Amino acid sequence: MIRKRIKDTPRQKPGGFEVRGASGPRSSIAQETREYGGKPDLSLSSLTSGLAQNRLPPQLSKAEEAKRKKSRAWVREMVFVMITALAISALVRAVLIQTFYIPSASMENTLMVDDAILVTKMAPKLSPLNRGDTVVFKDRENWLGEDPGAKKPQGFAATGLGAKIAEAMVFLGLRPETSDSHLVKRVIGTGGDRVRCCTVDGRLEINGKAVDEMYLHPSATRASVVDFDVTVPPDHLWVLGDNRNNSGDSRSHMADPSEGFIPLDDVVGRAFLAVWPLDRVGMLSNSCAFYGVPDPVAKTETPAQPSAKK
């Protein structure tokens, strides 16, 4: 018993005292001898305050605290700006302008495969479409699936996760539409037009006037290898590709339920600017080939003859 009591009593060491218990050292009380005349303060409040002071982080200066607040404010501001920019981009894509990739060679040499174009959605809702306009429309009858020159998504964009990410980026306006469900063609006839091919010298004829299509691919020796004579229904379009020998357009679908005509409701908009690649940036203006084409002749109904009175 005497040895145990002696073992549990504090032992003085140089520079301070060490408190021991039954289980060994508990804490070191430094410099207590100087503050209390050689006797350490072993009260509970003194021990706990010392431990708390050792655990508290160092106090920041006012300059450092202001710097941290400024940094946090900058991060919040950047997040707000990014969210706002994405919202504006999605709104612009949904209402005003959308970007598309060219999926096939049907519009060469006006538009090449993988060219990126801007399409205004103001037409035909707020401004009418005209002959010669380059338009993007929904591929409801799978014309693109029958086009041997059409380019399909490849690599990561073709996988399930990649396709979802690509769709999200397209929705936010961060990536052009891949056009795997849209087509790009040139408007040849609008509602009421009679479009015929071909004349004796191989040109298109619209409402009785032959047109010179200077934009045709060099391989085209005539306006079409397929002869046709159609009248475009109201609120519909007759469309052809500039690469007439390699284009699945209205001519190829005259036997379909749509007879090759595109409803205006399926038109996404009018292409007005090529934006990629940089060496092909330029405006996509209406072709002057259709200047002077007369308006369609309105069909007049024969008035009914009055019946003879009996």
mmCIF file of C-alpha atoms in Angstrom:
data_model
loop_
_atom_site.group_PDB
_atom_site.id
_atom_site.type_symbol
_atom_site.label_atom_id
_atom_site.label_comp_id
_atom_site.label_asym_id
_atom_site.label_seq_id
_atom_site.Cartn_x
_atom_site.Cartn_y
_atom_site.Cartn_z
ATOM 1 C CA MET A 1 0.000 0.000 0.000
ATOM 2 C CA ILE A 2 2.820 2.392 0.818
ATOM 3 C CA ARG A 3 4.556 1.707 -2.506
ATOM 4 C CA LYS A 4 1.315 2.248 -4.508
ATOM 5 C CA ARG A 5 0.625 5.605 -2.891
ATOM 6 C CA ILE A 6 4.113 6.772 -3.578
ATOM 7 C CA LYS A 7 3.783 5.681 -7.218
ATOM 8 C CA ASP A 8 0.536 7.572 -7.763
ATOM 9 C CA THR A 9 1.784 10.833 -6.323
ATOM 10 C CA PRO A 10 3.023 13.562 -8.704
ATOM 11 C CA ARG A 11 6.665 13.462 -9.585
ATOM 12 C CA GLN A 12 8.542 16.638 -10.248
ATOM 13 C CA LYS A 13 10.532 16.896 -13.449
ATOM 14 C CA PRO A 14 12.693 19.684 -14.774
ATOM 15 C CA GLY A 15 10.496 22.402 -16.232
ATOM 16 C CA GLY A 16 7.203 21.240 -14.709
ATOM 17 C CA PHE A 17 5.169 18.529 -13.024
ATOM 18 C CA GLU A 18 3.621 15.380 -14.442
ATOM 19 C CA VAL A 19 0.337 14.115 -13.024
ATOM 20 C CA ARG A 20 0.080 10.337 -12.847
ATOM 21 C CA GLY A 21 -2.830 8.113 -12.075
ATOM 22 C CA ALA A 22 -3.440 4.423 -11.887
ATOM 23 C CA SER A 23 -3.238 4.107 -15.663
ATOM 24 C CA GLY A 24 -0.180 6.265 -16.288
ATOM 25 C CA PRO A 25 0.446 9.920 -17.336
ATOM 26 C CA ARG A 26 -2.596 12.164 -17.701
ATOM 27 C CA SER A 27 -1.237 15.590 -18.648
ATOM 28 C CA SER A 28 1.826 17.783 -18.389
ATOM 29 C CA ILE A 29 1.422 21.089 -16.627
ATOM 30 C CA ALA A 30 4.164 23.367 -17.889
ATOM 31 C CA GLN A 31 5.459 26.468 -16.224
ATOM 32 C CA GLU A 32 3.031 26.099 -13.278
ATOM 33 C CA THR A 33 5.818 26.638 -10.781
ATOM 34 C CA ARG A 34 6.503 30.149 -12.075
ATOM 35 C CA GLU A 35 2.827 31.194 -11.972
ATOM 36 C CA TYR A 36 1.920 29.752 -8.544
ATOM 37 C CA GLY A 37 5.116 30.148 -6.573
ATOM 38 C CA GLY A 38 6.387 26.657 -7.195
ATOM 39 C CA LYS A 39 3.034 24.931 -6.762
ATOM 40 C CA PRO A 40 1.122 23.809 -9.901
ATOM 41 C CA ASP A 41 -2.597 24.501 -10.328
ATOM 42 C CA LEU A 42 -4.137 21.025 -10.553
ATOM 43 C CA SER A 43 -7.753 22.161 -10.531
ATOM 44 C CA LEU A 44 -10.198 20.650 -13.076
ATOM 45 C CA SER A 45 -10.947 24.029 -14.672
ATOM 46 C CA SER A 46 -7.262 24.655 -15.298
ATOM 47 C CA LEU A 47 -6.768 21.264 -16.922
ATOM 48 C CA THR A 48 -9.832 21.508 -19.210
ATOM 49 C CA SER A 49 -9.036 25.072 -20.309
ATOM 50 C CA GLY A 50 -5.542 24.023 -21.254
ATOM 51 C CA LEU A 51 -6.829 21.123 -23.320
ATOM 52 C CA ALA A 52 -9.413 23.350 -25.030
ATOM 53 C CA GLN A 53 -6.780 25.894 -25.950
ATOM 54 C CA ASN A 54 -4.653 23.196 -27.542
ATOM 55 C CA ARG A 55 -7.599 22.036 -29.715
ATOM 56 C CA LEU A 56 -8.835 25.469 -30.942
ATOM 57 C CA PRO A 57 -7.677 26.507 -34.459
ATOM 58 C CA PRO A 58 -5.474 29.540 -34.721
ATOM 59 C CA GLN A 59 -7.380 32.815 -34.909
ATOM 60 C CA LEU A 60 -7.446 34.398 -38.419
ATOM 61 C CA SER A 61 -6.518 37.990 -38.913
ATOM 62 C CA LYS A 62 -9.102 40.424 -40.220
ATOM 63 C CA ALA A 63 -7.354 40.538 -43.591
ATOM 64 C CA GLU A 64 -7.383 36.746 -43.951
ATOM 65 C CA GLU A 65 -11.043 36.550 -42.912
ATOM 66 C CA ALA A 66 -11.986 39.209 -45.473
ATOM 67 C CA LYS A 67 -10.037 37.325 -48.122
ATOM 68 C CA ARG A 68 -11.935 34.110 -47.367
ATOM 69 C CA LYS A 69 -15.303 35.889 -47.518
ATOM 70 C CA LYS A 70 -14.354 37.463 -50.838
ATOM 71 C CA SER A 71 -13.336 34.059 -52.222
ATOM 72 C CA ARG A 72 -16.638 32.471 -51.163
ATOM 73 C CA ALA A 73 -18.589 35.355 -52.707
ATOM 74 C CA TRP A 74 -16.669 34.926 -55.980
ATOM 75 C CA VAL A 75 -17.499 31.209 -56.125
ATOM 76 C CA ARG A 76 -21.210 31.904 -55.525
ATOM 77 C CA GLU A 77 -21.184 34.564 -58.219
ATOM 78 C CA MET A 78 -19.537 32.245 -60.755
ATOM 79 C CA VAL A 79 -22.061 29.478 -60.064
ATOM 80 C CA PHE A 80 -24.916 31.951 -60.537
ATOM 81 C CA VAL A 81 -23.415 33.235 -63.806
ATOM 82 C CA MET A 82 -22.975 29.677 -65.158
ATOM 83 C CA ILE A 83 -26.542 28.667 -64.290
ATOM 84 C CA THR A 84 -27.898 31.852 -65.870
ATOM 85 C CA ALA A 85 -25.819 31.358 -69.022
ATOM 86 C CA LEU A 86 -27.031 27.761 -69.410
ATOM 87 C CA ALA A 87 -30.647 28.846 -68.933
ATOM 88 C CA ILE A 88 -30.298 31.590 -71.556
ATOM 89 C CA SER A 89 -28.578 29.179 -73.954
ATOM 90 C CA ALA A 90 -31.375 26.622 -73.576
ATOM 91 C CA LEU A 91 -34.008 29.338 -74.105
ATOM 92 C CA VAL A 92 -32.295 30.656 -77.241
ATOM 93 C CA ARG A 93 -32.052 27.121 -78.639
ATOM 94 C CA ALA A 94 -35.707 26.404 -77.929
ATOM 95 C CA VAL A 95 -37.095 29.638 -79.373
ATOM 96 C CA LEU A 96 -34.648 31.478 -81.635
ATOM 97 C CA ILE A 97 -31.571 29.692 -82.988
ATOM 98 C CA GLN A 98 -30.302 26.124 -83.065
ATOM 99 C CA THR A 99 -27.076 24.606 -84.357
ATOM 100 C CA PHE A 100 -26.977 21.485 -86.556
ATOM 101 C CA TYR A 101 -24.327 19.217 -88.023
ATOM 102 C CA ILE A 102 -24.694 18.164 -91.654
ATOM 103 C CA PRO A 103 -25.194 14.358 -91.629
ATOM 104 C CA SER A 104 -24.805 13.448 -95.318
ATOM 105 C CA ALA A 105 -23.383 14.503 -98.671
ATOM 106 C CA SER A 106 -26.778 15.357 -100.183
ATOM 107 C CA MET A 107 -26.146 19.133 -100.058
ATOM 108 C CA GLU A 108 -22.609 19.170 -101.455
ATOM 109 C CA ASN A 109 -20.915 21.367 -102.431
ATOM 110 C CA THR A 110 -23.020 23.978 -100.655
ATOM 111 C CA LEU A 111 -22.756 22.104 -97.342
ATOM 112 C CA MET A 112 -20.248 19.359 -96.588
ATOM 113 C CA VAL A 113 -20.506 16.461 -94.134
ATOM 114 C CA ASP A 114 -19.842 17.640 -90.540
ATOM 115 C CA ASP A 115 -20.339 21.308 -91.391
ATOM 116 C CA ALA A 116 -22.091 23.136 -88.547
ATOM 117 C CA ILE A 117 -24.874 25.569 -89.437
ATOM 118 C CA LEU A 118 -27.067 28.015 -87.541
ATOM 119 C CA VAL A 119 -30.812 27.730 -88.106
ATOM 120 C CA THR A 120 -33.293 30.463 -87.276
ATOM 121 C CA LYS A 121 -36.576 29.217 -85.878
ATOM 122 C CA MET A 122 -38.358 32.417 -86.853
ATOM 123 C CA ALA A 123 -39.189 30.768 -90.181
ATOM 124 C CA PRO A 124 -41.753 29.642 -91.109
ATOM 125 C CA LYS A 125 -43.609 30.714 -87.941
ATOM 126 C CA LEU A 126 -42.952 34.460 -88.221
ATOM 127 C CA SER A 127 -41.475 34.788 -91.715
ATOM 128 C CA PRO A 128 -42.421 32.813 -94.849
ATOM 129 C CA LEU A 129 -40.125 30.328 -96.554
ATOM 130 C CA ASN A 130 -39.139 31.026 -100.145
ATOM 131 C CA ARG A 131 -37.875 28.998 -103.070
ATOM 132 C CA GLY A 132 -34.144 28.510 -102.743
ATOM 133 C CA ASP A 133 -34.058 28.574 -98.941
ATOM 134 C CA THR A 134 -32.010 25.909 -97.173
ATOM 135 C CA VAL A 135 -34.224 24.382 -94.487
ATOM 136 C CA VAL A 136 -33.950 21.839 -91.677
ATOM 137 C CA PHE A 137 -36.955 19.606 -91.081
ATOM 138 C CA LYS A 138 -37.860 16.572 -89.002
ATOM 139 C CA ASP A 139 -37.220 13.193 -90.603
ATOM 140 C CA ARG A 140 -40.588 11.591 -89.825
ATOM 141 C CA GLU A 141 -40.412 9.011 -92.641
ATOM 142 C CA ASN A 142 -36.800 7.910 -92.003
ATOM 143 C CA TRP A 143 -35.364 9.390 -95.172
ATOM 144 C CA LEU A 144 -31.960 9.569 -93.545
ATOM 145 C CA GLY A 145 -32.006 5.850 -92.752
ATOM 146 C CA GLU A 146 -32.243 5.133 -96.457
ATOM 147 C CA ASP A 147 -29.410 7.490 -97.371
ATOM 148 C CA PRO A 148 -26.227 5.419 -97.883
ATOM 149 C CA GLY A 149 -24.061 8.492 -97.385
ATOM 150 C CA ALA A 150 -25.554 9.447 -94.037
ATOM 151 C CA LYS A 151 -23.157 9.584 -91.121
ATOM 152 C CA LYS A 152 -24.205 7.844 -87.901
ATOM 153 C CA PRO A 153 -22.970 8.620 -84.353
ATOM 154 C CA GLN A 154 -19.767 6.769 -83.488
ATOM 155 C CA GLY A 155 -17.562 6.154 -80.452
ATOM 156 C CA PHE A 156 -18.667 7.356 -77.031
ATOM 157 C CA ALA A 157 -21.584 9.361 -78.492
ATOM 158 C CA ALA A 158 -23.069 6.113 -79.822
ATOM 159 C CA THR A 159 -23.205 4.437 -76.383
ATOM 160 C CA GLY A 160 -26.154 4.697 -74.014
ATOM 161 C CA LEU A 161 -24.416 7.022 -71.543
ATOM 162 C CA GLY A 162 -22.713 8.999 -74.298
ATOM 163 C CA ALA A 163 -26.012 9.494 -76.115
ATOM 164 C CA LYS A 164 -27.673 10.783 -72.925
ATOM 165 C CA ILE A 165 -24.839 13.230 -72.281
ATOM 166 C CA ALA A 166 -24.942 14.381 -75.902
ATOM 167 C CA GLU A 167 -28.713 14.919 -75.672
ATOM 168 C CA ALA A 168 -28.290 17.008 -72.523
ATOM 169 C CA MET A 169 -25.605 19.145 -74.168
ATOM 170 C CA VAL A 170 -27.791 19.632 -77.239
ATOM 171 C CA PHE A 171 -30.720 20.645 -75.026
ATOM 172 C CA LEU A 172 -28.566 23.240 -73.259
ATOM 173 C CA GLY A 173 -27.244 24.531 -76.570
ATOM 174 C CA LEU A 174 -23.680 23.436 -75.805
ATOM 175 C CA ARG A 175 -23.469 21.012 -78.712
ATOM 176 C CA PRO A 176 -24.905 21.084 -82.243
ATOM 177 C CA GLU A 177 -27.756 18.737 -83.075
ATOM 178 C CA THR A 178 -26.322 15.626 -84.718
ATOM 179 C CA SER A 179 -29.126 15.706 -87.303
ATOM 180 C CA ASP A 180 -29.707 11.963 -86.994
ATOM 181 C CA SER A 181 -33.437 12.802 -86.839
ATOM 182 C CA HIS A 182 -33.387 15.891 -89.072
ATOM 183 C CA LEU A 183 -32.685 16.596 -92.723
ATOM 184 C CA VAL A 184 -31.256 19.566 -94.601
ATOM 185 C CA LYS A 185 -32.523 20.297 -98.121
ATOM 186 C CA ARG A 186 -33.231 23.182 -100.480
ATOM 187 C CA VAL A 187 -36.767 24.432 -101.028
ATOM 188 C CA ILE A 188 -37.722 24.076 -104.677
ATOM 189 C CA GLY A 189 -41.475 24.531 -104.538
ATOM 190 C CA THR A 190 -43.889 26.062 -102.021
ATOM 191 C CA GLY A 191 -47.648 25.706 -101.689
ATOM 192 C CA GLY A 192 -49.410 25.877 -105.056
ATOM 193 C CA ASP A 193 -46.229 25.670 -107.190
ATOM 194 C CA ARG A 194 -46.102 23.281 -110.120
ATOM 195 C CA VAL A 195 -42.607 21.778 -110.298
ATOM 196 C CA ARG A 196 -41.618 19.771 -113.352
ATOM 197 C CA CYS A 197 -38.436 18.095 -114.517
ATOM 198 C CA CYS A 198 -37.028 18.159 -116.848
ATOM 199 C CA THR A 199 -37.090 20.553 -119.786
ATOM 200 C CA VAL A 200 -35.506 19.617 -123.096
ATOM 201 C CA ASP A 201 -32.158 20.987 -121.915
ATOM 202 C CA GLY A 202 -32.396 19.207 -118.520
ATOM 203 C CA ARG A 203 -33.490 22.105 -116.296
ATOM 204 C CA LEU A 204 -36.162 22.428 -113.618
ATOM 205 C CA GLU A 205 -39.348 24.225 -114.512
ATOM 206 C CA ILE A 206 -41.418 26.025 -111.868
ATOM 207 C CA ASN A 207 -44.792 27.485 -112.805
ATOM 208 C CA GLY A 208 -43.756 27.344 -116.446
ATOM 209 C CA LYS A 209 -40.348 29.043 -116.015
ATOM 210 C CA ALA A 210 -37.058 27.152 -116.373
ATOM 211 C CA VAL A 211 -34.432 27.914 -113.710
ATOM 212 C CA ASP A 212 -30.630 27.780 -113.819
ATOM 213 C CA GLU A 213 -29.394 26.120 -110.629
ATOM 214 C CA MET A 214 -25.802 27.281 -110.325
ATOM 215 C CA TYR A 215 -25.419 25.619 -106.914
ATOM 216 C CA LEU A 216 -25.722 22.030 -108.203
ATOM 217 C CA HIS A 217 -22.898 19.566 -107.600
ATOM 218 C CA PRO A 218 -20.496 19.421 -110.599
ATOM 219 C CA SER A 219 -21.422 15.764 -111.159
ATOM 220 C CA ALA A 220 -25.027 16.702 -112.037
ATOM 221 C CA THR A 221 -25.468 16.908 -115.801
ATOM 222 C CA ARG A 222 -29.193 17.657 -115.496
ATOM 223 C CA ALA A 223 -31.510 18.837 -112.747
ATOM 224 C CA SER A 224 -32.706 15.311 -111.981
ATOM 225 C CA VAL A 225 -32.191 11.799 -113.255
ATOM 226 C CA VAL A 226 -35.809 11.134 -112.259
ATOM 227 C CA ASP A 227 -38.574 12.865 -114.187
ATOM 228 C CA PHE A 228 -41.480 14.257 -112.189
ATOM 229 C CA ASP A 229 -44.367 16.671 -112.491
ATOM 230 C CA VAL A 230 -45.955 17.653 -109.162
ATOM 231 C CA THR A 231 -48.123 20.400 -107.708
ATOM 232 C CA VAL A 232 -47.220 21.296 -104.119
ATOM 233 C CA PRO A 233 -50.208 21.223 -101.715
ATOM 234 C CA PRO A 234 -50.883 24.267 -99.511
ATOM 235 C CA ASP A 235 -48.682 24.485 -96.373
ATOM 236 C CA HIS A 236 -46.188 21.996 -97.827
ATOM 237 C CA LEU A 237 -42.768 22.084 -99.508
ATOM 238 C CA TRP A 238 -41.042 20.212 -102.320
ATOM 239 C CA VAL A 239 -37.340 19.839 -101.427
ATOM 240 C CA LEU A 240 -34.261 18.597 -103.268
ATOM 241 C CA GLY A 241 -30.588 18.203 -102.380
ATOM 242 C CA ASP A 242 -27.922 20.152 -104.267
ATOM 243 C CA ASN A 243 -26.042 16.900 -104.902
ATOM 244 C CA ARG A 244 -28.833 15.539 -107.082
ATOM 245 C CA ASN A 245 -27.074 12.271 -107.916
ATOM 246 C CA ASN A 246 -26.573 11.443 -104.214
ATOM 247 C CA SER A 247 -29.631 12.777 -102.428
ATOM 248 C CA GLY A 248 -32.644 11.008 -100.999
ATOM 249 C CA ASP A 249 -35.177 13.844 -101.257
ATOM 250 C CA SER A 250 -38.764 14.454 -102.367
ATOM 251 C CA ARG A 251 -38.189 12.620 -105.664
ATOM 252 C CA SER A 252 -37.325 9.394 -103.844
ATOM 253 C CA HIS A 253 -40.512 9.398 -101.768
ATOM 254 C CA MET A 254 -43.272 10.131 -104.244
ATOM 255 C CA ALA A 255 -44.707 6.671 -103.484
ATOM 256 C CA ASP A 256 -44.804 7.327 -99.716
ATOM 257 C CA PRO A 257 -47.987 8.447 -97.944
ATOM 258 C CA SER A 258 -46.604 12.010 -97.933
ATOM 259 C CA GLU A 259 -45.879 11.772 -101.700
ATOM 260 C CA GLY A 260 -42.558 13.473 -100.945
ATOM 261 C CA PHE A 261 -44.098 16.726 -99.670
ATOM 262 C CA ILE A 262 -42.880 18.228 -96.370
ATOM 263 C CA PRO A 263 -45.499 19.816 -94.069
ATOM 264 C CA LEU A 264 -44.568 23.263 -92.802
ATOM 265 C CA ASP A 265 -45.220 21.984 -89.274
ATOM 266 C CA ASP A 266 -42.201 19.670 -89.634
ATOM 267 C CA VAL A 267 -39.836 22.496 -90.563
ATOM 268 C CA VAL A 268 -37.462 23.470 -87.739
ATOM 269 C CA GLY A 269 -36.212 26.604 -89.464
ATOM 270 C CA ARG A 270 -34.114 28.228 -92.181
ATOM 271 C CA ALA A 271 -30.326 27.794 -92.262
ATOM 272 C CA PHE A 272 -28.628 31.192 -92.556
ATOM 273 C CA LEU A 273 -25.009 30.769 -91.462
ATOM 274 C CA ALA A 274 -22.267 28.131 -91.693
ATOM 275 C CA VAL A 275 -20.107 28.352 -88.555
ATOM 276 C CA TRP A 276 -17.772 25.336 -88.800
ATOM 277 C CA PRO A 277 -15.129 24.594 -89.942
ATOM 278 C CA LEU A 278 -13.601 28.063 -89.842
ATOM 279 C CA ASP A 279 -12.490 28.002 -93.467
ATOM 280 C CA ARG A 280 -16.129 27.498 -94.528
ATOM 281 C CA VAL A 281 -17.761 30.171 -92.373
ATOM 282 C CA GLY A 282 -20.225 32.211 -94.407
ATOM 283 C CA MET A 283 -23.805 33.275 -94.979
ATOM 284 C CA LEU A 284 -26.280 30.860 -96.590
ATOM 285 C CA SER A 285 -28.326 33.238 -98.697
ATOM 286 C CA ASN A 286 -31.320 32.503 -100.870
ATOM 287 C CA SER A 287 -30.302 31.504 -104.394
ATOM 288 C CA CYS A 288 -30.936 34.023 -107.158
ATOM 289 C CA ALA A 289 -31.858 31.113 -109.451
ATOM 290 C CA PHE A 290 -35.501 31.541 -108.499
ATOM 291 C CA TYR A 291 -35.771 35.258 -109.191
ATOM 292 C CA GLY A 292 -38.467 35.909 -111.726
ATOM 293 C CA VAL A 293 -40.392 32.690 -111.108
ATOM 294 C CA PRO A 294 -44.080 33.623 -111.372
ATOM 295 C CA ASP A 295 -46.567 32.928 -108.632
ATOM 296 C CA PRO A 296 -48.669 29.812 -109.061
ATOM 297 C CA VAL A 297 -51.812 30.210 -111.072
ATOM 298 C CA ALA A 298 -54.792 29.977 -108.763
ATOM 299 C CA LYS A 299 -57.278 27.348 -109.796
ATOM 300 C CA THR A 300 -60.603 28.894 -110.644
ATOM 301 C CA GLU A 301 -63.724 26.956 -110.092
ATOM 302 C CA THR A 302 -66.251 26.801 -112.896
ATOM 303 C CA PRO A 303 -69.397 28.551 -111.682
ATOM 304 C CA ALA A 304 -72.390 26.292 -111.385
ATOM 305 C CA GLN A 305 -74.998 26.736 -114.117
ATOM 306 C CA PRO A 306 -78.412 27.716 -112.830
ATOM 307 C CA SER A 307 -80.883 24.911 -113.165
ATOM 308 C CA ALA A 308 -83.737 25.406 -115.582
ATOM 309 C CA LYS A 309 -87.085 26.022 -114.022
ATOM 310 C CA LYS A 310 -89.580 23.367 -114.720
#
